[in-house]
GROMACS .gro file of C-alpha atoms in nm:
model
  132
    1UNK     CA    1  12.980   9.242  12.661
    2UNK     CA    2  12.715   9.541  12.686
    3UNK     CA    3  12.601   9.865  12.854
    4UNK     CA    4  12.379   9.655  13.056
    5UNK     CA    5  12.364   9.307  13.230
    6UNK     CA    6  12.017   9.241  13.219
    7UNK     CA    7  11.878   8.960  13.117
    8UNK     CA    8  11.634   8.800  12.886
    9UNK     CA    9  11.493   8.733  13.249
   10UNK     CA   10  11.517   9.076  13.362
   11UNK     CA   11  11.271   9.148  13.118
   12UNK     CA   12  10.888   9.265  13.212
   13UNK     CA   13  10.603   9.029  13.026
   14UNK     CA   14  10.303   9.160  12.908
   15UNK     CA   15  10.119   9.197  13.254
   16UNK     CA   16  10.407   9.356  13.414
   17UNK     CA   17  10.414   9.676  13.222
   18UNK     CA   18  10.231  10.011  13.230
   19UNK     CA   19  10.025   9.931  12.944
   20UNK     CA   20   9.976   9.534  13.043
   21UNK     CA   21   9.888   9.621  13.439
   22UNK     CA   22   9.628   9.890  13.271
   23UNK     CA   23   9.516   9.660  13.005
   24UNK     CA   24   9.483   9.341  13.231
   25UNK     CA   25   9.400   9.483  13.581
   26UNK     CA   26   9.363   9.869  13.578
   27UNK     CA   27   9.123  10.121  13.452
   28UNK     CA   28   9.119   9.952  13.077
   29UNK     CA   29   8.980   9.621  13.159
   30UNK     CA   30   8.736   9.804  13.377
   31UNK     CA   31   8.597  10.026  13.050
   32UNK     CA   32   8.660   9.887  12.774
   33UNK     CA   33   8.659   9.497  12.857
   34UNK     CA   34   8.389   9.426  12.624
   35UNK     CA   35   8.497   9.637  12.353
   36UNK     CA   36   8.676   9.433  12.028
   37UNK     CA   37   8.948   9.685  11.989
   38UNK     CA   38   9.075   9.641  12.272
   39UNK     CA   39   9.064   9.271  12.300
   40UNK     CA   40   9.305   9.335  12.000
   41UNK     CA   41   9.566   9.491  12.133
   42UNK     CA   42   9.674   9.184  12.349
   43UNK     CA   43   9.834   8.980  12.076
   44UNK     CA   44  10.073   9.246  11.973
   45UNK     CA   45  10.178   9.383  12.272
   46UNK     CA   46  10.208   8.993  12.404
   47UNK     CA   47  10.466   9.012  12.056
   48UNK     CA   48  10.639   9.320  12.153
   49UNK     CA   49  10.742   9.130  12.495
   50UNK     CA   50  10.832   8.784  12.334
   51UNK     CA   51  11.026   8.958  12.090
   52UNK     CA   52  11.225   9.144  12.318
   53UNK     CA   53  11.308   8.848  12.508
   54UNK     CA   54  11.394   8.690  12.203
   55UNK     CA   55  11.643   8.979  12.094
   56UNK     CA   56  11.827   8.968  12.414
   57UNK     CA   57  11.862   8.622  12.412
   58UNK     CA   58  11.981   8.582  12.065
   59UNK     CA   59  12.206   8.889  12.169
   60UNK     CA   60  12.317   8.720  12.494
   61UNK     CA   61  12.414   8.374  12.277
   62UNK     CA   62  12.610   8.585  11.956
   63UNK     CA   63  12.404   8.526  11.714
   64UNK     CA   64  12.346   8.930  11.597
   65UNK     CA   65  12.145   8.880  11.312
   66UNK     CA   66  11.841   8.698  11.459
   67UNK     CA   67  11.900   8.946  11.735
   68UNK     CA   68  11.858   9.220  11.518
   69UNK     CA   69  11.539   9.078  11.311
   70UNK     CA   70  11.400   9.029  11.636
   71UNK     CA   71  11.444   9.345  11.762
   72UNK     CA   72  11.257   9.435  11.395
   73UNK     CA   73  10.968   9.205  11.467
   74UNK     CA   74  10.955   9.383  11.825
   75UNK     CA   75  10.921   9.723  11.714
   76UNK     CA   76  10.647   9.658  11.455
   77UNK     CA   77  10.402   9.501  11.661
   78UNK     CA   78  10.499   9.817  11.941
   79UNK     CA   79  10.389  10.065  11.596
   80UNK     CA   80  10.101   9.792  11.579
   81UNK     CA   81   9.990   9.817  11.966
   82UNK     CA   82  10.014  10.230  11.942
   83UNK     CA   83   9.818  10.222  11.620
   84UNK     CA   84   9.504  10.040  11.784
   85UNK     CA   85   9.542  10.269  12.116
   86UNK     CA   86   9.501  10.596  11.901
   87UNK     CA   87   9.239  10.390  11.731
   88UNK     CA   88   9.051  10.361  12.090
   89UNK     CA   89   9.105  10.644  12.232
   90UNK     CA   90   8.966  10.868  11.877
   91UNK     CA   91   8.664  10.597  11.939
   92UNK     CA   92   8.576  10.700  12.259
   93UNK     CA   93   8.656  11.058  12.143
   94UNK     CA   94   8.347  11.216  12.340
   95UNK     CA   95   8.512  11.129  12.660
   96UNK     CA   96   8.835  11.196  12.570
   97UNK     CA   97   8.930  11.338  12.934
   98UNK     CA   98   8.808  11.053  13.073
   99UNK     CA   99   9.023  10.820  12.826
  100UNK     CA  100   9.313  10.990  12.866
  101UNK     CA  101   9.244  10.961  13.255
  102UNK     CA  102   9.230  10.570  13.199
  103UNK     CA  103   9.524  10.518  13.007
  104UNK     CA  104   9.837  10.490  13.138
  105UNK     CA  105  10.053  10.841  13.219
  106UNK     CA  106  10.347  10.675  13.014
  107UNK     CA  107  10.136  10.582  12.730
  108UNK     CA  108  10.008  10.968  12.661
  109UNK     CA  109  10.347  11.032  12.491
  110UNK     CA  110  10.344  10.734  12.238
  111UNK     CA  111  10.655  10.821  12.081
  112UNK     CA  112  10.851  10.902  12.412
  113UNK     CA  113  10.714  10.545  12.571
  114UNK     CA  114  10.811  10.403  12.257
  115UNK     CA  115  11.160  10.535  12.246
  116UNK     CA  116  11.243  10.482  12.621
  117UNK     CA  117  11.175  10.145  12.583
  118UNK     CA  118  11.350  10.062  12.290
  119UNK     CA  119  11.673  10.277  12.377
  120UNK     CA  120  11.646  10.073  12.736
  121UNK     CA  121  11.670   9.757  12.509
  122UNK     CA  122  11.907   9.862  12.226
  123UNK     CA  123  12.141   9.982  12.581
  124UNK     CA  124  12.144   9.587  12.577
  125UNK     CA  125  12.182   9.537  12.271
  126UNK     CA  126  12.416   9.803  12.116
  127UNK     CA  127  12.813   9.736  12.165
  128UNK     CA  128  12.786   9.379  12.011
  129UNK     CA  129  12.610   9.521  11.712
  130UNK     CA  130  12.801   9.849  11.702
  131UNK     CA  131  13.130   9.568  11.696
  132UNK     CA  132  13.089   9.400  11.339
   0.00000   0.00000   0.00000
């Protein structure tokens, strides 16, 4: 069927990530708790996990199209979720060594935490689309 077997399952949610164990337990809900901006960014990145899930299952039951536009959906609310984090982090710009210190290691290269995870989920994904 696909490069990988994972499930929909198999999947991380939004507290069981880099960014969700800083955002809902690590150094971000610590310092910046309070702040509106980052109360923000949990309705996207909740999006970028549903979505996911949804594009694997949708992949997992055949139905490519809806797998696809999920997989859509998924990677504008990840743009969305990296837009407000260079948003905080130029807010806080004073202590930028200490932000940078707070936010995740994986979440310094944007577009390389971006790209792993979506190439992890297109490995998923890919032979049934490559196939039409």
């Amino acid at each position: 069927m696909g490069l990988s077997a994972k499930t929909a399952a198999d999947l991380p949610d939004e507290s069981q990530c880099a960014l969700g164990r800083w955002y809902y337990a690590g150094t971000g809900s610590q310092q910046f708790y309070s702040d509106q901006d980052f109360q923000a960014l949990e309705v996207p990145h909740r999006e970028v996990h549903q979505q996911a899930i949804e594009a694997v299952t949708y992949h997992q039951q055949g139905r490519m199209d809806e797998a696809m536009a999920a997989l859509s959906r998924m990677e504008a609310a990840n743009l969305d979720v990296m837009k407000r984090l260079r948003y905080i982090m130029r807010k806080y710009r004073p202590d930028a060594q200490q932000a940078r210190q707070a936010v995740p290691p994986v979440l310094h290269n944007s577009p390389a935490a971006t790209n792993s995870f979506n190439n992890r989920l297109l490995d998923i994904l890919k032979p049934t689309c490559t196939e039409r």
